[in-house]
Every structure is written in structure tokens, then in C-alpha cells.
Amino acid sequence: MTMIICSIIIGLIVGSFILHGLEDIAAIINHGLMTINQSIH
């Protein structure tokens, strides 16, 4: 029973880290696209 609880907690922590990482990557990509658009104009 404790193994299941531990795995769920670890899964939630890892999942939140992955989500934050994706948000950071999306922000970097958006920033890059904005600078490219500004340089074109």
C-alpha cells in the first residue's frame, strides 16, 4: 500500500516538473518568434 502512495507522490512531482519545463520551453519559443517577427518588420 505504501509503495502505491509513494509512486503516486513521485509521479505528481515529476509531472509538475515536466509541465513547468514545457511552459518554460513554450515561453522561450514565443519570445524567439516575437524577435523574428520584429526583425522582419
mmCIF file of C-alpha atoms in Angstrom:
data_model
loop_
_atom_site.group_PDB
_atom_site.id
_atom_site.type_symbol
_atom_site.label_atom_id
_atom_site.label_comp_id
_atom_site.label_asym_id
_atom_site.label_seq_id
_atom_site.Cartn_x
_atom_site.Cartn_y
_atom_site.Cartn_z
ATOM 1 C CA MET A 1 0.000 0.000 0.000
ATOM 2 C CA THR A 2 2.773 2.460 0.904
ATOM 3 C CA MET A 3 4.520 1.678 -2.407
ATOM 4 C CA ILE A 4 1.406 2.809 -4.324
ATOM 5 C CA ILE A 5 1.199 6.072 -2.335
ATOM 6 C CA CYS A 6 4.925 6.751 -2.817
ATOM 7 C CA SER A 7 4.706 6.124 -6.569
ATOM 8 C CA ILE A 8 1.694 8.465 -6.859
ATOM 9 C CA ILE A 9 3.542 11.241 -4.973
ATOM 10 C CA ILE A 10 6.684 10.776 -7.111
ATOM 11 C CA GLY A 11 4.512 10.778 -10.257
ATOM 12 C CA LEU A 12 2.843 14.056 -9.256
ATOM 13 C CA ILE A 13 6.199 15.721 -8.500
ATOM 14 C CA VAL A 14 7.756 14.532 -11.782
ATOM 15 C CA GLY A 15 4.607 15.507 -13.704
ATOM 16 C CA SER A 16 4.612 19.042 -12.284
ATOM 17 C CA PHE A 17 8.321 19.404 -13.159
ATOM 18 C CA ILE A 18 7.603 18.275 -16.757
ATOM 19 C CA LEU A 19 4.662 20.721 -17.060
ATOM 20 C CA HIS A 20 6.785 23.634 -15.786
ATOM 21 C CA GLY A 21 9.536 22.639 -18.219
ATOM 22 C CA LEU A 22 7.067 22.663 -21.133
ATOM 23 C CA GLU A 23 5.801 26.113 -20.082
ATOM 24 C CA ASP A 24 9.379 27.435 -19.992
ATOM 25 C CA ILE A 25 10.104 25.950 -23.448
ATOM 26 C CA ALA A 26 6.876 27.467 -24.842
ATOM 27 C CA ALA A 27 7.809 30.883 -23.399
ATOM 28 C CA ILE A 28 11.282 30.678 -24.978
ATOM 29 C CA ILE A 29 9.799 29.686 -28.369
ATOM 30 C CA ASN A 30 7.230 32.522 -28.193
ATOM 31 C CA HIS A 31 9.988 35.015 -27.317
ATOM 32 C CA GLY A 32 12.066 33.767 -30.259
ATOM 33 C CA LEU A 33 9.128 34.086 -32.674
ATOM 34 C CA MET A 34 8.413 37.627 -31.417
ATOM 35 C CA THR A 35 12.020 38.732 -32.034
ATOM 36 C CA ILE A 36 11.979 37.122 -35.516
ATOM 37 C CA ASN A 37 8.741 38.962 -36.378
ATOM 38 C CA GLN A 38 10.183 42.278 -35.146
ATOM 39 C CA SER A 39 13.363 41.811 -37.212
ATOM 40 C CA ILE A 40 11.249 41.095 -40.352
ATOM 41 C CA HIS A 41 9.216 44.269 -39.812
#
